Amino acid sequence: MFKKLNITCNQATTICDKSQYGNASFFDKIKLQIHFIGCKICAMYSKQNVLLTKLYKSKATNIKRKQDSLCMTYQEKEVLRKELEKQNV
């Protein structure tokens, strides 16, 4: 029974990515949470993944509204850098 719940870090990152986009099953999410108990590196990966996705989505939304630039300005890069530092990434 417990062998089915034990996953590798590779499997955990795959489930993390699936979970973020709503493609992971309930059982996969349970396995992932159990893995996080023993593996703080994967837990940190998951946090960083969520943070980066949130930042990129906000940037994509801003680009759609502006319709003028696909590149980040220096000020936007500084804001992103400060946000990442604040999150201890």
PDB file of C-alpha atoms in Angstrom:
ATOM      1  CA  MET A   1       0.000   0.000   0.000  1.00  0.00           C
ATOM      2  CA  PHE A   2       2.651   2.529   1.059  1.00  0.00           C
ATOM      3  CA  LYS A   3       4.888   1.691  -1.883  1.00  0.00           C
ATOM      4  CA  LYS A   4       2.246   3.184  -4.154  1.00  0.00           C
ATOM      5  CA  LEU A   5       2.508   6.459  -2.237  1.00  0.00           C
ATOM      6  CA  ASN A   6       6.302   6.632  -2.462  1.00  0.00           C
ATOM      7  CA  ILE A   7       7.465   8.650  -5.485  1.00  0.00           C
ATOM      8  CA  THR A   8      10.839   9.901  -6.723  1.00  0.00           C
ATOM      9  CA  CYS A   9      11.781  13.569  -6.980  1.00  0.00           C
ATOM     10  CA  ASN A  10      11.483  13.306 -10.761  1.00  0.00           C
ATOM     11  CA  GLN A  11       7.919  12.060 -10.452  1.00  0.00           C
ATOM     12  CA  ALA A  12       7.187  14.762  -7.863  1.00  0.00           C
ATOM     13  CA  THR A  13       8.263  17.584 -10.165  1.00  0.00           C
ATOM     14  CA  THR A  14       6.177  16.132 -12.989  1.00  0.00           C
ATOM     15  CA  ILE A  15       3.117  15.915 -10.728  1.00  0.00           C
ATOM     16  CA  CYS A  16       3.823  19.448  -9.474  1.00  0.00           C
ATOM     17  CA  ASP A  17       3.789  20.771 -13.028  1.00  0.00           C
ATOM     18  CA  LYS A  18       0.614  18.835 -13.857  1.00  0.00           C
ATOM     19  CA  SER A  19      -1.050  20.022 -10.664  1.00  0.00           C
ATOM     20  CA  GLN A  20      -0.296  23.636 -11.432  1.00  0.00           C
ATOM     21  CA  TYR A  21      -2.210  23.395 -14.706  1.00  0.00           C
ATOM     22  CA  GLY A  22      -5.035  21.274 -13.307  1.00  0.00           C
ATOM     23  CA  ASN A  23      -3.997  17.983 -14.946  1.00  0.00           C
ATOM     24  CA  ALA A  24      -3.025  16.005 -11.836  1.00  0.00           C
ATOM     25  CA  SER A  25      -5.389  13.491 -10.305  1.00  0.00           C
ATOM     26  CA  PHE A  26      -6.455  13.641  -6.665  1.00  0.00           C
ATOM     27  CA  PHE A  27      -4.294  10.579  -5.907  1.00  0.00           C
ATOM     28  CA  ASP A  28      -1.275  12.256  -7.544  1.00  0.00           C
ATOM     29  CA  LYS A  29      -1.782  15.341  -5.375  1.00  0.00           C
ATOM     30  CA  ILE A  30      -1.887  13.148  -2.257  1.00  0.00           C
ATOM     31  CA  LYS A  31       1.362  11.430  -3.300  1.00  0.00           C
ATOM     32  CA  LEU A  32       2.930  14.833  -3.900  1.00  0.00           C
ATOM     33  CA  GLN A  33       1.967  16.143  -0.463  1.00  0.00           C
ATOM     34  CA  ILE A  34       3.377  13.005   1.175  1.00  0.00           C
ATOM     35  CA  HIS A  35       6.596  13.470  -0.796  1.00  0.00           C
ATOM     36  CA  PHE A  36       6.842  17.089   0.400  1.00  0.00           C
ATOM     37  CA  ILE A  37       6.902  15.891   4.013  1.00  0.00           C
ATOM     38  CA  GLY A  38      10.231  14.166   3.421  1.00  0.00           C
ATOM     39  CA  CYS A  39      11.687  16.295   0.623  1.00  0.00           C
ATOM     40  CA  LYS A  40      12.033  20.001   1.274  1.00  0.00           C
ATOM     41  CA  ILE A  41      13.812  20.533  -2.060  1.00  0.00           C
ATOM     42  CA  CYS A  42      10.731  19.463  -4.016  1.00  0.00           C
ATOM     43  CA  ALA A  43       8.538  21.583  -1.740  1.00  0.00           C
ATOM     44  CA  MET A  44      10.750  24.594  -2.544  1.00  0.00           C
ATOM     45  CA  TYR A  45      10.581  23.741  -6.262  1.00  0.00           C
ATOM     46  CA  SER A  46       6.796  23.766  -6.042  1.00  0.00           C
ATOM     47  CA  LYS A  47       6.740  27.157  -4.286  1.00  0.00           C
ATOM     48  CA  GLN A  48       9.123  28.668  -6.816  1.00  0.00           C
ATOM     49  CA  ASN A  49       7.147  27.202  -9.701  1.00  0.00           C
ATOM     50  CA  VAL A  50       3.902  28.734  -8.446  1.00  0.00           C
ATOM     51  CA  LEU A  51       5.560  32.112  -7.855  1.00  0.00           C
ATOM     52  CA  LEU A  52       7.160  32.240 -11.307  1.00  0.00           C
ATOM     53  CA  THR A  53       3.916  31.264 -13.010  1.00  0.00           C
ATOM     54  CA  LYS A  54       2.044  33.973 -11.126  1.00  0.00           C
ATOM     55  CA  LEU A  55       4.635  36.590 -12.112  1.00  0.00           C
ATOM     56  CA  TYR A  56       4.685  35.504 -15.756  1.00  0.00           C
ATOM     57  CA  LYS A  57       0.894  35.491 -15.956  1.00  0.00           C
ATOM     58  CA  SER A  58       0.725  39.023 -14.585  1.00  0.00           C
ATOM     59  CA  LYS A  59       3.327  40.108 -17.135  1.00  0.00           C
ATOM     60  CA  ALA A  60       1.388  38.413 -19.938  1.00  0.00           C
ATOM     61  CA  THR A  61      -1.796  40.176 -18.837  1.00  0.00           C
ATOM     62  CA  ASN A  62       0.017  43.527 -18.849  1.00  0.00           C
ATOM     63  CA  ILE A  63       1.355  42.876 -22.353  1.00  0.00           C
ATOM     64  CA  LYS A  64      -2.118  42.036 -23.656  1.00  0.00           C
ATOM     65  CA  ARG A  65      -3.429  45.306 -22.249  1.00  0.00           C
ATOM     66  CA  LYS A  66      -0.542  47.422 -23.551  1.00  0.00           C
ATOM     67  CA  GLN A  67      -0.203  45.799 -26.969  1.00  0.00           C
ATOM     68  CA  ASP A  68       3.031  47.722 -27.440  1.00  0.00           C
ATOM     69  CA  SER A  69       6.008  45.799 -26.092  1.00  0.00           C
ATOM     70  CA  LEU A  70       6.940  42.181 -25.643  1.00  0.00           C
ATOM     71  CA  CYS A  71      10.163  43.042 -23.777  1.00  0.00           C
ATOM     72  CA  MET A  72      10.435  43.959 -20.141  1.00  0.00           C
ATOM     73  CA  THR A  73      11.656  47.463 -19.388  1.00  0.00           C
ATOM     74  CA  TYR A  74      14.484  48.037 -16.937  1.00  0.00           C
ATOM     75  CA  GLN A  75      11.967  49.132 -14.299  1.00  0.00           C
ATOM     76  CA  GLU A  76       9.876  45.971 -14.799  1.00  0.00           C
ATOM     77  CA  LYS A  77      13.009  43.832 -14.460  1.00  0.00           C
ATOM     78  CA  GLU A  78      13.884  45.595 -11.216  1.00  0.00           C
ATOM     79  CA  VAL A  79      10.372  45.054  -9.849  1.00  0.00           C
ATOM     80  CA  LEU A  80      10.598  41.357 -10.759  1.00  0.00           C
ATOM     81  CA  ARG A  81      14.054  41.057  -9.161  1.00  0.00           C
ATOM     82  CA  LYS A  82      12.838  42.708  -5.941  1.00  0.00           C
ATOM     83  CA  GLU A  83       9.759  40.476  -5.829  1.00  0.00           C
ATOM     84  CA  LEU A  84      11.919  37.371  -6.226  1.00  0.00           C
ATOM     85  CA  GLU A  85      14.302  38.566  -3.508  1.00  0.00           C
ATOM     86  CA  LYS A  86      11.351  39.259  -1.219  1.00  0.00           C
ATOM     87  CA  GLN A  87      10.159  35.669  -1.731  1.00  0.00           C
ATOM     88  CA  ASN A  88      13.678  34.340  -0.916  1.00  0.00           C
ATOM     89  CA  VAL A  89      13.973  32.521  -4.211  1.00  0.00           C
TER      90      VAL A  89
END
